Amino acid sequence: MKLATALSERADLQRKLSELGSRLNQNAKVQEGEEPAEAPEELLAELDRVVGRTEELIARINLTNSSTVCDGRSITELLAHRDCLKSRIQIMRDFLDNASSKVRRMTHTEIKIRSTVPVSEIQKKVDALSKELRECDERIQELNWTTELM
């Protein structure tokens, strides 16, 4: 099984876990004399199976990610780098939005508001980081589709 297939199955299992939680809660109580729409015992048994498979996949995915190296970095390191790039880019974009927004003055006597940073220079840095993020994500996706799950 390829890593990408395992990641897709894990996502499906996580959705299934969420649905099972909702279904269990919907069938936790019924009016006296009524039957639940679904048997909680069967749902709990299914929960056990899904949790077991999810745990197995997560362990195998993590093992694969930490053992697979590309350009001197494991997939785990690439994932951490990608996540941090995303956070940094988002914070910088929000900052640029604030720094570049215009403040309208009604009269010439009102206080002038100006940016505290060179917006165009920071935008170039954000563009370079965005390119790095795209390349990192492409490398991760390529590895996901070419790496066998351990």
Tab-separated table of N, CA and C in Angstrom:
chain	number	residue	atom	x	y	z
A	1	MET	N	0.863	-1.174	0.000
A	1	MET	CA	0.000	0.000	0.000
A	1	MET	C	0.904	1.230	0.000
A	2	LYS	N	0.578	2.177	-0.842
A	2	LYS	CA	1.319	3.443	-0.889
A	2	LYS	C	0.904	4.325	0.287
A	3	LEU	N	1.811	5.187	0.685
A	3	LEU	CA	1.570	6.109	1.794
A	3	LEU	C	0.340	6.971	1.532
A	4	ALA	N	0.183	7.447	0.301
A	4	ALA	CA	-0.977	8.297	-0.035
A	4	ALA	C	-2.290	7.553	0.172
A	5	THR	N	-2.314	6.270	-0.153
A	5	THR	CA	-3.516	5.467	0.044
A	5	THR	C	-3.833	5.344	1.527
A	6	ALA	N	-2.793	5.125	2.336
A	6	ALA	CA	-2.986	5.029	3.781
A	6	ALA	C	-3.484	6.348	4.358
A	7	LEU	N	-2.965	7.457	3.864
A	7	LEU	CA	-3.411	8.772	4.333
A	7	LEU	C	-4.877	9.001	3.985
A	8	SER	N	-5.265	8.574	2.807
A	8	SER	CA	-6.662	8.707	2.390
A	8	SER	C	-7.563	7.837	3.258
A	9	GLU	N	-7.136	6.610	3.526
A	9	GLU	CA	-7.932	5.726	4.381
A	9	GLU	C	-8.032	6.298	5.793
A	10	ARG	N	-6.920	6.846	6.303
A	10	ARG	CA	-6.942	7.446	7.645
A	10	ARG	C	-7.963	8.579	7.713
A	11	ALA	N	-8.005	9.429	6.689
A	11	ALA	CA	-8.974	10.530	6.652
A	11	ALA	C	-10.405	9.988	6.663
A	12	ASP	N	-10.648	8.932	5.887
A	12	ASP	CA	-11.978	8.309	5.877
A	12	ASP	C	-12.335	7.751	7.255
A	13	LEU	N	-11.371	7.104	7.892
A	13	LEU	CA	-11.615	6.531	9.220
A	13	LEU	C	-11.891	7.624	10.250
A	14	GLN	N	-11.195	8.740	10.139
A	14	GLN	CA	-11.426	9.836	11.083
A	14	GLN	C	-12.825	10.419	10.900
A	15	ARG	N	-13.291	10.512	9.661
A	15	ARG	CA	-14.671	10.954	9.414
A	15	ARG	C	-15.652	9.937	9.994
A	16	LYS	N	-15.344	8.669	9.804
A	16	LYS	CA	-16.209	7.606	10.324
A	16	LYS	C	-16.277	7.661	11.848
A	17	LEU	N	-15.155	7.931	12.500
A	17	LEU	CA	-15.145	8.052	13.964
A	17	LEU	C	-16.051	9.188	14.423
A	18	SER	N	-15.981	10.289	13.719
A	18	SER	CA	-16.829	11.427	14.059
A	18	SER	C	-18.306	11.061	13.901
A	19	GLU	N	-18.632	10.395	12.799
A	19	GLU	CA	-20.012	9.966	12.554
A	19	GLU	C	-20.476	8.968	13.619
A	20	LEU	N	-19.593	8.038	13.990
A	20	LEU	CA	-19.958	7.058	15.014
A	20	LEU	C	-20.246	7.739	16.345
A	21	GLY	N	-19.462	8.744	16.672
A	21	GLY	CA	-19.720	9.491	17.901
A	21	GLY	C	-21.102	10.116	17.884
A	22	SER	N	-21.459	10.727	16.771
A	22	SER	CA	-22.784	11.339	16.644
A	22	SER	C	-23.884	10.281	16.718
A	23	ARG	N	-23.684	9.169	16.014
A	23	ARG	CA	-24.701	8.109	16.013
A	23	ARG	C	-24.866	7.496	17.403
A	24	LEU	N	-23.769	7.333	18.113
A	24	LEU	CA	-23.858	6.808	19.483
A	24	LEU	C	-24.639	7.766	20.370
A	25	ASN	N	-24.345	9.046	20.266
A	25	ASN	CA	-25.049	10.038	21.084
A	25	ASN	C	-26.534	10.103	20.755
A	26	GLN	N	-26.873	9.944	19.478
A	26	GLN	CA	-28.278	9.970	19.076
A	26	GLN	C	-29.047	8.760	19.592
A	27	ASN	N	-28.331	7.686	19.887
A	27	ASN	CA	-28.977	6.455	20.335
A	27	ASN	C	-28.687	6.142	21.801
A	28	ALA	N	-28.222	7.130	22.539
A	28	ALA	CA	-27.883	6.931	23.944
A	28	ALA	C	-29.129	6.826	24.819
A	29	LYS	N	-30.180	7.505	24.436
A	29	LYS	CA	-31.415	7.500	25.222
A	29	LYS	C	-32.616	7.397	24.291
A	30	VAL	N	-33.638	6.738	24.781
A	30	VAL	CA	-34.918	6.679	24.068
A	30	VAL	C	-36.032	6.794	25.092
A	31	GLN	N	-37.193	7.147	24.612
A	31	GLN	CA	-38.365	7.206	25.476
A	31	GLN	C	-38.716	5.787	25.908
A	32	GLU	N	-39.185	5.659	27.110
A	32	GLU	CA	-39.560	4.355	27.637
A	32	GLU	C	-40.533	3.681	26.679
A	33	GLY	N	-40.252	2.416	26.396
A	33	GLY	CA	-41.098	1.664	25.482
A	33	GLY	C	-40.642	1.748	24.029
A	34	GLU	N	-39.714	2.621	23.719
A	34	GLU	CA	-39.196	2.779	22.353
A	34	GLU	C	-37.884	2.016	22.216
A	35	GLU	N	-37.474	1.798	20.970
A	35	GLU	CA	-36.191	1.169	20.665
A	35	GLU	C	-35.301	2.216	19.979
A	36	PRO	N	-34.001	2.159	20.203
A	36	PRO	CA	-33.121	3.095	19.507
A	36	PRO	C	-33.098	2.797	18.005
A	37	ALA	N	-32.822	3.797	17.218
A	37	ALA	CA	-32.766	3.620	15.768
A	37	ALA	C	-31.649	2.647	15.384
A	38	GLU	N	-30.556	2.664	16.137
A	38	GLU	CA	-29.449	1.743	15.917
A	38	GLU	C	-29.038	1.159	17.264
A	39	ALA	N	-28.604	-0.065	17.262
A	39	ALA	CA	-28.207	-0.733	18.501
A	39	ALA	C	-26.866	-0.174	18.982
A	40	PRO	N	-26.838	0.434	20.159
A	40	PRO	CA	-25.588	0.991	20.674
A	40	PRO	C	-24.470	-0.055	20.781
A	41	GLU	N	-24.807	-1.310	21.100
A	41	GLU	CA	-23.791	-2.349	21.214
A	41	GLU	C	-23.079	-2.566	19.883
A	42	GLU	N	-23.853	-2.557	18.792
A	42	GLU	CA	-23.258	-2.719	17.461
A	42	GLU	C	-22.400	-1.506	17.101
A	43	LEU	N	-22.879	-0.316	17.443
A	43	LEU	CA	-22.105	0.895	17.173
A	43	LEU	C	-20.803	0.893	17.970
A	44	LEU	N	-20.857	0.449	19.226
A	44	LEU	CA	-19.653	0.381	20.051
A	44	LEU	C	-18.658	-0.643	19.499
A	45	ALA	N	-19.166	-1.757	18.990
A	45	ALA	CA	-18.296	-2.768	18.375
A	45	ALA	C	-17.638	-2.193	17.118
A	46	GLU	N	-18.414	-1.462	16.332
A	46	GLU	CA	-17.856	-0.825	15.140
A	46	GLU	C	-16.828	0.231	15.530
A	47	LEU	N	-17.100	0.964	16.587
A	47	LEU	CA	-16.149	1.952	17.096
A	47	LEU	C	-14.823	1.278	17.439
A	48	ASP	N	-14.881	0.151	18.119
A	48	ASP	CA	-13.657	-0.584	18.467
A	48	ASP	C	-12.867	-0.966	17.220
A	49	ARG	N	-13.566	-1.466	16.199
A	49	ARG	CA	-12.885	-1.859	14.954
A	49	ARG	C	-12.244	-0.657	14.272
A	50	VAL	N	-12.983	0.435	14.167
A	50	VAL	CA	-12.478	1.625	13.473
A	50	VAL	C	-11.308	2.250	14.237
A	51	VAL	N	-11.411	2.308	15.551
A	51	VAL	CA	-10.313	2.862	16.353
A	51	VAL	C	-9.065	1.990	16.204
A	52	GLY	N	-9.244	0.674	16.215
A	52	GLY	CA	-8.110	-0.235	16.050
A	52	GLY	C	-7.410	-0.045	14.716
A	53	ARG	N	-8.199	0.038	13.652
A	53	ARG	CA	-7.611	0.244	12.313
A	53	ARG	C	-6.956	1.614	12.219
A	54	THR	N	-7.574	2.628	12.795
A	54	THR	CA	-7.001	3.976	12.767
A	54	THR	C	-5.663	3.993	13.496
A	55	GLU	N	-5.626	3.356	14.660
A	55	GLU	CA	-4.383	3.312	15.438
A	55	GLU	C	-3.269	2.618	14.654
A	56	GLU	N	-3.613	1.515	14.013
A	56	GLU	CA	-2.631	0.783	13.206
A	56	GLU	C	-2.097	1.657	12.067
A	57	LEU	N	-3.009	2.311	11.352
A	57	LEU	CA	-2.588	3.166	10.231
A	57	LEU	C	-1.731	4.333	10.697
A	58	ILE	N	-2.138	4.990	11.778
A	58	ILE	CA	-1.375	6.136	12.272
A	58	ILE	C	0.046	5.707	12.641
A	59	ALA	N	0.172	4.571	13.303
A	59	ALA	CA	1.499	4.082	13.684
A	59	ALA	C	2.346	3.800	12.446
A	60	ARG	N	1.758	3.136	11.456
A	60	ARG	CA	2.500	2.806	10.235
A	60	ARG	C	2.848	4.061	9.431
A	61	ILE	N	1.923	5.013	9.378
A	61	ILE	CA	2.183	6.273	8.671
A	61	ILE	C	3.313	7.027	9.362
A	62	ASN	N	3.249	7.126	10.688
A	62	ASN	CA	4.298	7.837	11.423
A	62	ASN	C	5.652	7.157	11.258
A	63	LEU	N	5.671	5.831	11.308
A	63	LEU	CA	6.917	5.086	11.113
A	63	LEU	C	7.476	5.350	9.718
A	64	THR	N	6.607	5.299	8.736
A	64	THR	CA	7.026	5.554	7.350
A	64	THR	C	7.538	6.981	7.202
A	65	ASN	N	6.802	7.945	7.750
A	65	ASN	CA	7.204	9.352	7.631
A	65	ASN	C	8.543	9.624	8.294
A	66	SER	N	8.795	8.978	9.428
A	66	SER	CA	10.060	9.244	10.130
A	66	SER	C	11.228	8.485	9.511
A	67	SER	N	10.942	7.394	8.785
A	67	SER	CA	12.013	6.583	8.204
A	67	SER	C	12.341	6.950	6.764
A	68	THR	N	11.434	7.606	6.076
A	68	THR	CA	11.642	7.946	4.667
A	68	THR	C	12.352	9.284	4.568
A	69	VAL	N	13.525	9.272	3.915
A	69	VAL	CA	14.350	10.472	3.818
A	69	VAL	C	14.451	10.908	2.364
A	70	CYS	N	14.321	12.206	2.157
A	70	CYS	CA	14.454	12.816	0.831
A	70	CYS	C	15.305	14.072	0.992
A	71	ASP	N	16.378	14.158	0.254
A	71	ASP	CA	17.277	15.311	0.326
A	71	ASP	C	17.738	15.578	1.757
A	72	GLY	N	18.013	14.519	2.501
A	72	GLY	CA	18.534	14.663	3.847
A	72	GLY	C	17.508	14.987	4.919
A	73	ARG	N	16.225	15.006	4.562
A	73	ARG	CA	15.164	15.314	5.536
A	73	ARG	C	14.096	14.246	5.467
A	74	SER	N	13.624	13.827	6.645
A	74	SER	CA	12.543	12.844	6.671
A	74	SER	C	11.226	13.521	6.285
A	75	ILE	N	10.245	12.698	5.938
A	75	ILE	CA	8.930	13.245	5.622
A	75	ILE	C	8.380	13.978	6.845
A	76	THR	N	8.648	13.451	8.038
A	76	THR	CA	8.201	14.123	9.262
A	76	THR	C	8.767	15.538	9.341
A	77	GLU	N	10.046	15.681	9.024
A	77	GLU	CA	10.659	17.009	9.035
A	77	GLU	C	10.061	17.906	7.956
A	78	LEU	N	9.799	17.339	6.788
A	78	LEU	CA	9.177	18.119	5.714
A	78	LEU	C	7.776	18.574	6.105
A	79	LEU	N	7.020	17.694	6.775
A	79	LEU	CA	5.672	18.066	7.226
A	79	LEU	C	5.727	19.196	8.249
A	80	ALA	N	6.672	19.117	9.178
A	80	ALA	CA	6.820	20.172	10.178
A	80	ALA	C	7.203	21.481	9.512
A	81	HIS	N	8.122	21.401	8.542
A	81	HIS	CA	8.544	22.607	7.819
A	81	HIS	C	7.368	23.217	7.061
A	82	ARG	N	6.570	22.364	6.400
A	82	ARG	CA	5.405	22.846	5.656
A	82	ARG	C	4.399	23.534	6.574
A	83	ASP	N	4.103	22.917	7.712
A	83	ASP	CA	3.145	23.502	8.648
A	83	ASP	C	3.621	24.847	9.180
A	84	CYS	N	4.902	24.932	9.484
A	84	CYS	CA	5.453	26.201	9.987
A	84	CYS	C	5.476	27.272	8.897
A	85	LEU	N	5.770	26.869	7.669
A	85	LEU	CA	5.700	27.823	6.555
A	85	LEU	C	4.288	28.370	6.396
A	86	LYS	N	3.294	27.494	6.472
A	86	LYS	CA	1.900	27.933	6.350
A	86	LYS	C	1.554	28.966	7.424
A	87	SER	N	1.948	28.686	8.644
A	87	SER	CA	1.659	29.612	9.750
A	87	SER	C	2.361	30.952	9.529
A	88	ARG	N	3.625	30.874	9.182
A	88	ARG	CA	4.402	32.108	8.975
A	88	ARG	C	3.810	32.944	7.852
A	89	ILE	N	3.466	32.301	6.744
A	89	ILE	CA	2.899	33.017	5.597
A	89	ILE	C	1.580	33.676	5.977
A	90	GLN	N	0.718	32.954	6.683
A	90	GLN	CA	-0.577	33.520	7.071
A	90	GLN	C	-0.409	34.728	7.977
A	91	ILE	N	0.481	34.632	8.949
A	91	ILE	CA	0.721	35.761	9.858
A	91	ILE	C	1.288	36.948	9.090
A	92	MET	N	2.216	36.680	8.176
A	92	MET	CA	2.810	37.769	7.398
A	92	MET	C	1.786	38.403	6.462
A	93	ARG	N	0.901	37.597	5.889
A	93	ARG	CA	-0.139	38.154	5.006
A	93	ARG	C	-1.101	39.047	5.794
A	94	ASP	N	-1.490	38.585	6.977
A	94	ASP	CA	-2.362	39.408	7.819
A	94	ASP	C	-1.678	40.720	8.187
A	95	PHE	N	-0.389	40.630	8.526
A	95	PHE	CA	0.387	41.815	8.862
A	95	PHE	C	0.456	42.771	7.670
A	96	LEU	N	0.717	42.225	6.485
A	96	LEU	CA	0.774	43.061	5.280
A	96	LEU	C	-0.559	43.715	4.977
A	97	ASP	N	-1.652	42.993	5.200
A	97	ASP	CA	-2.979	43.569	4.988
A	97	ASP	C	-3.157	44.802	5.869
A	98	ASN	N	-2.738	44.690	7.120
A	98	ASN	CA	-2.853	45.823	8.038
A	98	ASN	C	-1.882	46.939	7.683
A	99	ALA	N	-0.672	46.569	7.313
A	99	ALA	CA	0.345	47.576	7.013
A	99	ALA	C	0.051	48.339	5.728
A	100	SER	N	-0.624	47.689	4.794
A	100	SER	CA	-0.858	48.334	3.501
A	100	SER	C	-2.229	48.977	3.364
A	101	SER	N	-3.094	48.800	4.350
A	101	SER	CA	-4.425	49.400	4.221
A	101	SER	C	-4.337	50.915	4.399
A	102	LYS	N	-5.107	51.596	3.624
A	102	LYS	CA	-5.121	53.058	3.647
A	102	LYS	C	-6.084	53.566	4.706
A	103	VAL	N	-5.677	54.623	5.361
A	103	VAL	CA	-6.547	55.284	6.332
A	103	VAL	C	-6.953	56.616	5.707
A	104	ARG	N	-8.213	56.824	5.537
A	104	ARG	CA	-8.718	58.054	4.901
A	104	ARG	C	-8.811	59.176	5.940
A	105	ARG	N	-8.344	60.321	5.537
A	105	ARG	CA	-8.466	61.504	6.393
A	105	ARG	C	-9.517	62.422	5.785
A	106	MET	N	-10.326	62.972	6.646
A	106	MET	CA	-11.367	63.888	6.176
A	106	MET	C	-10.804	65.290	5.946
A	107	THR	N	-9.873	65.687	6.791
A	107	THR	CA	-9.270	67.019	6.652
A	107	THR	C	-7.759	66.888	6.763
A	108	HIS	N	-7.048	67.936	6.346
A	108	HIS	CA	-5.591	67.931	6.409
A	108	HIS	C	-5.069	68.045	7.837
A	109	THR	N	-5.914	68.379	8.765
A	109	THR	CA	-5.461	68.542	10.150
A	109	THR	C	-5.499	67.239	10.937
A	110	GLU	N	-6.132	66.218	10.369
A	110	GLU	CA	-6.166	64.929	11.066
A	110	GLU	C	-4.774	64.297	11.043
A	111	ILE	N	-4.520	63.424	12.003
A	111	ILE	CA	-3.224	62.763	12.135
A	111	ILE	C	-3.010	61.810	10.965
A	112	LYS	N	-1.800	61.854	10.398
A	112	LYS	CA	-1.449	60.961	9.306
A	112	LYS	C	-1.050	59.606	9.889
A	113	ILE	N	-1.499	58.575	9.232
A	113	ILE	CA	-1.162	57.215	9.619
A	113	ILE	C	-0.297	56.640	8.504
A	114	ARG	N	0.828	56.059	8.875
A	114	ARG	CA	1.719	55.490	7.864
A	114	ARG	C	2.151	54.086	8.285
A	115	SER	N	2.604	53.336	7.330
A	115	SER	CA	3.065	51.976	7.581
A	115	SER	C	4.403	52.008	8.317
A	116	THR	N	4.613	51.029	9.170
A	116	THR	CA	5.867	50.958	9.927
A	116	THR	C	6.915	50.105	9.227
A	117	VAL	N	6.560	49.481	8.107
A	117	VAL	CA	7.475	48.594	7.396
A	117	VAL	C	7.389	48.833	5.890
A	118	PRO	N	8.455	48.441	5.167
A	118	PRO	CA	8.400	48.518	3.696
A	118	PRO	C	7.562	47.362	3.141
A	119	VAL	N	6.332	47.658	2.830
A	119	VAL	CA	5.366	46.633	2.427
A	119	VAL	C	5.862	45.833	1.225
A	120	SER	N	6.410	46.462	0.216
A	120	SER	CA	6.818	45.750	-1.000
A	120	SER	C	7.937	44.751	-0.717
A	121	GLU	N	8.856	45.086	0.171
A	121	GLU	CA	9.931	44.153	0.514
A	121	GLU	C	9.387	42.929	1.250
A	122	ILE	N	8.487	43.162	2.163
A	122	ILE	CA	7.904	42.044	2.910
A	122	ILE	C	7.039	41.192	1.979
A	123	GLN	N	6.358	41.821	1.038
A	123	GLN	CA	5.555	41.061	0.072
A	123	GLN	C	6.450	40.139	-0.746
A	124	LYS	N	7.640	40.592	-1.112
A	124	LYS	CA	8.572	39.746	-1.855
A	124	LYS	C	8.994	38.546	-1.005
A	125	LYS	N	9.192	38.763	0.293
A	125	LYS	CA	9.537	37.664	1.193
A	125	LYS	C	8.386	36.663	1.280
A	126	VAL	N	7.157	37.174	1.361
A	126	VAL	CA	5.988	36.298	1.412
A	126	VAL	C	5.870	35.500	0.119
A	127	ASP	N	6.127	36.143	-1.004
A	127	ASP	CA	6.083	35.444	-2.289
A	127	ASP	C	7.125	34.326	-2.342
A	128	ALA	N	8.332	34.599	-1.844
A	128	ALA	CA	9.392	33.584	-1.826
A	128	ALA	C	9.017	32.434	-0.891
A	129	LEU	N	8.449	32.757	0.264
A	129	LEU	CA	8.004	31.710	1.199
A	129	LEU	C	6.874	30.883	0.598
A	130	SER	N	5.973	31.533	-0.142
A	130	SER	CA	4.866	30.822	-0.792
A	130	SER	C	5.396	29.847	-1.838
A	131	LYS	N	6.417	30.256	-2.571
A	131	LYS	CA	7.037	29.371	-3.551
A	131	LYS	C	7.688	28.183	-2.838
A	132	GLU	N	8.392	28.455	-1.750
A	132	GLU	CA	9.018	27.386	-0.966
A	132	GLU	C	7.962	26.418	-0.441
A	133	LEU	N	6.826	26.945	0.007
A	133	LEU	CA	5.729	26.108	0.496
A	133	LEU	C	5.191	25.210	-0.620
A	134	ARG	N	4.971	25.768	-1.794
A	134	ARG	CA	4.478	24.973	-2.930
A	134	ARG	C	5.452	23.840	-3.262
A	135	GLU	N	6.738	24.174	-3.311
A	135	GLU	CA	7.744	23.166	-3.634
A	135	GLU	C	7.814	22.083	-2.555
A	136	CYS	N	7.740	22.479	-1.310
A	136	CYS	CA	7.756	21.529	-0.197
A	136	CYS	C	6.530	20.617	-0.263
A	137	ASP	N	5.373	21.199	-0.506
A	137	ASP	CA	4.140	20.414	-0.591
A	137	ASP	C	4.204	19.444	-1.768
A	138	GLU	N	4.753	19.884	-2.896
A	138	GLU	CA	4.889	19.002	-4.055
A	138	GLU	C	5.821	17.833	-3.737
A	139	ARG	N	6.909	18.102	-3.028
A	139	ARG	CA	7.852	17.055	-2.642
A	139	ARG	C	7.156	16.039	-1.729
A	140	ILE	N	6.385	16.535	-0.777
A	140	ILE	CA	5.652	15.648	0.133
A	140	ILE	C	4.644	14.803	-0.639
A	141	GLN	N	3.884	15.425	-1.535
A	141	GLN	CA	2.892	14.686	-2.322
A	141	GLN	C	3.557	13.614	-3.183
A	142	GLU	N	4.688	13.955	-3.784
A	142	GLU	CA	5.420	12.985	-4.597
A	142	GLU	C	5.845	11.792	-3.742
A	143	LEU	N	6.374	12.088	-2.554
A	143	LEU	CA	6.787	11.013	-1.651
A	143	LEU	C	5.599	10.166	-1.213
A	144	ASN	N	4.457	10.813	-0.969
A	144	ASN	CA	3.255	10.077	-0.567
A	144	ASN	C	2.849	9.060	-1.619
A	145	TRP	N	3.006	9.406	-2.894
A	145	TRP	CA	2.556	8.524	-3.967
A	145	TRP	C	3.615	7.519	-4.394
A	146	THR	N	4.869	7.696	-3.954
A	146	THR	CA	5.923	6.771	-4.380
A	146	THR	C	6.463	5.916	-3.227
A	147	THR	N	6.088	6.208	-2.003
A	147	THR	CA	6.618	5.493	-0.846
A	147	THR	C	5.663	4.393	-0.416
A	148	GLU	N	6.209	3.212	-0.190
A	148	GLU	CA	5.427	2.095	0.330
A	148	GLU	C	5.246	2.275	1.837
A	149	LEU	N	4.055	2.013	2.317
A	149	LEU	CA	3.763	2.094	3.745
A	149	LEU	C	4.499	0.961	4.469
A	150	MET	N	5.145	1.284	5.576
A	150	MET	CA	5.867	0.270	6.360
A	150	MET	C	4.907	-0.515	7.228
